[in-house]
GROMACS .gro file of C-alpha atoms in nm:
model
  202
    1MET     CA    1   7.110  -6.828   2.690
    2ASN     CA    2   7.277  -7.163   2.637
    3LEU     CA    3   7.571  -7.168   2.877
    4THR     CA    4   7.829  -7.441   2.922
    5VAL     CA    5   8.022  -7.453   3.248
    6LEU     CA    6   8.356  -7.633   3.245
    7ALA     CA    7   8.472  -7.790   3.573
    8ALA     CA    8   8.119  -7.756   3.707
    9SER     CA    9   8.179  -7.978   4.010
   10GLY     CA   10   8.455  -7.757   4.150
   11ARG     CA   11   8.412  -7.487   4.413
   12THR     CA   12   8.385  -7.206   4.159
   13GLY     CA   13   8.216  -7.410   3.888
   14ILE     CA   14   7.927  -7.507   4.113
   15VAL     CA   15   7.871  -7.141   4.200
   16LEU     CA   16   7.875  -7.047   3.831
   17THR     CA   17   7.624  -7.319   3.751
   18ARG     CA   18   7.392  -7.229   4.037
   19GLN     CA   19   7.395  -6.859   3.953
   20ALA     CA   20   7.339  -6.925   3.582
   21LEU     CA   21   7.032  -7.135   3.659
   22ARG     CA   22   6.906  -6.868   3.897
   23ARG     CA   23   6.934  -6.614   3.615
   24GLY     CA   24   6.716  -6.831   3.393
   25HIS     CA   25   6.978  -6.976   3.159
   26THR     CA   26   6.999  -7.329   3.025
   27VAL     CA   27   7.320  -7.487   3.147
   28THR     CA   28   7.531  -7.778   3.028
   29ALA     CA   29   7.754  -7.861   3.325
   30ILE     CA   30   8.074  -8.052   3.242
   31ALA     CA   31   8.274  -8.250   3.495
   32ARG     CA   32   8.489  -8.559   3.484
   33ASP     CA   33   8.234  -8.715   3.721
   34PRO     CA   34   7.892  -8.554   3.663
   35GLN     CA   35   7.758  -8.715   3.981
   36ARG     CA   36   7.978  -8.473   4.176
   37ILE     CA   37   7.785  -8.173   4.043
   38ALA     CA   38   7.597  -8.117   4.367
   39LEU     CA   39   7.286  -7.948   4.231
   40PRO     CA   40   6.931  -8.084   4.206
   41ASP     CA   41   6.802  -8.205   3.871
   42SER     CA   42   6.633  -7.941   3.661
   43PRO     CA   43   6.490  -7.924   3.309
   44HIS     CA   44   6.734  -7.639   3.250
   45LEU     CA   45   7.041  -7.835   3.369
   46ARG     CA   46   7.225  -8.105   3.177
   47LYS     CA   47   7.512  -8.278   3.357
   48VAL     CA   48   7.765  -8.439   3.124
   49ALA     CA   49   8.096  -8.618   3.153
   50GLY     CA   50   8.393  -8.445   2.998
   51ASP     CA   51   8.769  -8.438   3.041
   52VAL     CA   52   8.992  -8.174   2.882
   53HIS     CA   53   9.242  -8.447   2.797
   54ASP     CA   54   8.972  -8.596   2.573
   55ALA     CA   55   8.895  -8.314   2.331
   56ALA     CA   56   8.613  -8.515   2.173
   57SER     CA   57   8.427  -8.525   2.505
   58ILE     CA   58   8.443  -8.146   2.526
   59ALA     CA   59   8.340  -8.101   2.163
   60SER     CA   60   8.036  -8.325   2.214
   61ALA     CA   61   7.914  -8.105   2.500
   62VAL     CA   62   7.966  -7.769   2.326
   63ASP     CA   63   7.767  -7.635   2.033
   64ALA     CA   64   7.813  -7.328   1.816
   65ASP     CA   65   7.540  -7.137   2.002
   66SER     CA   66   7.683  -7.189   2.349
   67VAL     CA   67   7.893  -6.960   2.565
   68VAL     CA   68   8.153  -7.154   2.762
   69LEU     CA   69   8.244  -7.037   3.111
   70SER     CA   70   8.548  -7.212   3.250
   71ALA     CA   71   8.630  -7.254   3.616
   72LEU     CA   72   8.906  -7.502   3.536
   73GLY     CA   73   9.184  -7.513   3.792
   74THR     CA   74   9.467  -7.753   3.854
   75ASP     CA   75   9.783  -7.816   4.049
   76ARG     CA   76   9.951  -7.976   3.746
   77ALA     CA   77  10.118  -7.794   3.458
   78GLY     CA   78   9.971  -7.854   3.114
   79VAL     CA   79   9.606  -7.903   3.209
   80LEU     CA   80   9.494  -7.544   3.152
   81LEU     CA   81   9.646  -7.511   2.806
   82THR     CA   82   9.505  -7.849   2.707
   83GLY     CA   83   9.165  -7.733   2.832
   84ALA     CA   84   9.180  -7.399   2.653
   85ARG     CA   85   9.272  -7.566   2.326
   86ALA     CA   86   8.991  -7.821   2.361
   87VAL     CA   87   8.732  -7.553   2.435
   88VAL     CA   88   8.839  -7.323   2.151
   89ALA     CA   89   8.852  -7.616   1.907
   90ALA     CA   90   8.494  -7.707   2.001
   91GLY     CA   91   8.382  -7.381   1.839
   92PRO     CA   92   8.151  -7.214   2.092
   93ARG     CA   93   8.007  -6.869   2.033
   94ARG     CA   94   8.226  -6.723   2.307
   95VAL     CA   95   8.463  -6.833   2.582
   96ILE     CA   96   8.486  -6.675   2.927
   97TRP     CA   97   8.789  -6.810   3.110
   98LEU     CA   98   8.893  -6.779   3.474
   99GLY     CA   99   9.260  -6.695   3.525
  100ALA     CA  100   9.467  -6.542   3.802
  101TYR     CA  101   9.548  -6.178   3.868
  102GLY     CA  102   9.922  -6.118   3.857
  103THR     CA  103   9.992  -6.362   3.574
  104GLY     CA  104  10.050  -6.300   3.206
  105LYS     CA  105   9.896  -5.977   3.080
  106SER     CA  106   9.811  -5.856   3.432
  107ALA     CA  107  10.156  -5.921   3.582
  108GLU     CA  108  10.295  -5.577   3.508
  109VAL     CA  109  10.003  -5.381   3.653
  110ALA     CA  110   9.978  -5.612   3.956
  111GLY     CA  111  10.310  -5.492   4.098
  112GLU     CA  112  10.524  -5.680   4.349
  113GLY     CA  113  10.256  -5.936   4.426
  114ALA     CA  114  10.301  -6.084   4.080
  115GLY     CA  115  10.652  -6.194   4.167
  116VAL     CA  116  10.532  -6.379   4.474
  117LEU     CA  117  10.259  -6.547   4.273
  118ALA     CA  118  10.508  -6.655   4.007
  119THR     CA  119  10.718  -6.823   4.274
  120VAL     CA  120  10.416  -7.005   4.415
  121LEU     CA  121  10.295  -7.124   4.074
  122GLY     CA  122  10.634  -7.242   3.950
  123ASP     CA  123  10.602  -7.445   3.630
  124ARG     CA  124  10.225  -7.386   3.626
  125LEU     CA  125  10.273  -7.018   3.542
  126ALA     CA  126  10.362  -7.071   3.177
  127ASP     CA  127  10.065  -7.307   3.143
  128LYS     CA  128   9.830  -7.039   3.280
  129VAL     CA  129   9.969  -6.771   3.052
  130GLU     CA  130   9.950  -6.986   2.739
  131ALA     CA  131   9.595  -7.094   2.823
  132ASP     CA  132   9.489  -6.732   2.868
  133ASN     CA  133   9.651  -6.632   2.541
  134THR     CA  134   9.475  -6.913   2.357
  135VAL     CA  135   9.138  -6.788   2.477
  136LEU     CA  136   9.221  -6.424   2.406
  137ALA     CA  137   9.336  -6.505   2.053
  138ALA     CA  138   8.997  -6.665   1.991
  139GLY     CA  139   8.820  -6.345   2.100
  140GLY     CA  140   8.728  -6.473   2.444
  141THR     CA  141   8.741  -6.290   2.776
  142VAL     CA  142   8.981  -6.388   3.053
  143PHE     CA  143   8.894  -6.290   3.409
  144HIS     CA  144   9.197  -6.238   3.629
  145ALA     CA  145   9.068  -6.283   3.981
  146GLY     CA  146   9.258  -6.223   4.302
  147MET     CA  147   9.270  -6.474   4.587
  148LEU     CA  148   8.938  -6.660   4.593
  149ALA     CA  149   8.728  -6.710   4.904
  150ASP     CA  150   8.388  -6.837   5.004
  151GLY     CA  151   8.121  -6.592   5.106
  152PRO     CA  152   7.840  -6.385   4.954
  153GLU     CA  153   7.847  -6.177   4.639
  154SER     CA  154   7.980  -5.831   4.710
  155PRO     CA  155   7.710  -5.563   4.681
  156ARG     CA  156   7.980  -5.320   4.563
  157ARG     CA  157   8.134  -5.547   4.305
  158ARG     CA  158   8.259  -5.409   3.975
  159THR     CA  159   8.454  -5.526   3.672
  160VAL     CA  160   8.740  -5.323   3.529
  161GLY     CA  161   8.999  -5.355   3.253
  162LEU     CA  162   9.373  -5.367   3.306
  163GLU     CA  163   9.400  -4.989   3.270
  164ALA     CA  164   9.205  -4.951   3.596
  165ALA     CA  165   9.362  -5.244   3.782
  166PRO     CA  166   9.463  -5.187   4.145
  167PRO     CA  167   9.793  -5.322   4.280
  168PHE     CA  168   9.771  -5.689   4.367
  169ASP     CA  169   9.710  -5.727   4.740
  170LEU     CA  170   9.800  -6.078   4.857
  171GLY     CA  171   9.585  -6.026   5.165
  172ALA     CA  172   9.273  -5.927   4.974
  173ARG     CA  173   9.004  -6.177   4.885
  174VAL     CA  174   8.725  -6.187   4.629
  175SER     CA  175   8.440  -6.431   4.676
  176ARG     CA  176   8.360  -6.699   4.422
  177GLU     CA  177   8.004  -6.563   4.417
  178THR     CA  178   8.140  -6.223   4.310
  179VAL     CA  179   8.362  -6.372   4.040
  180ALA     CA  180   8.080  -6.591   3.907
  181ALA     CA  181   7.845  -6.293   3.888
  182ALA     CA  182   8.103  -6.094   3.691
  183MET     CA  183   8.161  -6.380   3.447
  184LEU     CA  184   7.787  -6.421   3.391
  185ASP     CA  185   7.747  -6.047   3.337
  186GLU     CA  186   8.008  -6.077   3.062
  187ALA     CA  187   7.822  -6.371   2.905
  188GLU     CA  188   7.499  -6.171   2.898
  189ALA     CA  189   7.645  -5.837   2.785
  190PRO     CA  190   8.000  -5.861   2.649
  191GLY     CA  191   8.219  -5.576   2.765
  192PHE     CA  192   8.568  -5.722   2.733
  193PRO     CA  193   8.589  -5.938   2.419
  194GLY     CA  194   8.945  -6.046   2.348
  195ALA     CA  195   9.064  -5.881   2.668
  196VAL     CA  196   9.151  -5.941   3.032
  197ALA     CA  197   8.901  -5.819   3.290
  198LEU     CA  198   8.926  -5.800   3.668
  199PRO     CA  199   8.635  -5.886   3.897
  200LEU     CA  200   8.667  -5.663   4.205
  201ALA     CA  201   8.476  -5.687   4.530
  202GLU     CA  202   8.451  -5.308   4.559
   0.00000   0.00000   0.00000
């Protein structure tokens, strides 16, 4: 498949890119500074410069046949919604977006942990929710992951919908490798179009 990874130089984006290449896909890896995409050159890897605040740079890296996987994260409000709008406007075949469990559509099922997360996120919460909704309205899939950690892919990992979501445990962790694998599974065999999915370690 032709996959496009947004924020490919970040901690989750680099894992997504590496796993996608390992699975045999052709990857366009987007980062503000492509030189920070710490992966060796490959005929199946194209590193390109792109910034979500420059929608034209995103559009030039995305074609109608590509599936975009976003690992975009930020500590500033407004970036995620800007990114979601730029990606959707670029017209890819599908969008698979990384969000946070306990926000937006998963807040109610997450339980008390969602309130804590809302306090931590502050003015970034609305930005996250609006970005998610933009992707969902375009038929994309939004993965609401718990607290991310480094470490190997869980051998007992699974992906569930909101109807099977466990309470949000602030002490639990899910590895970036596990989340990346779940997002790539969705790219290869869509199971949650237009919906929120949860990548679980077990």
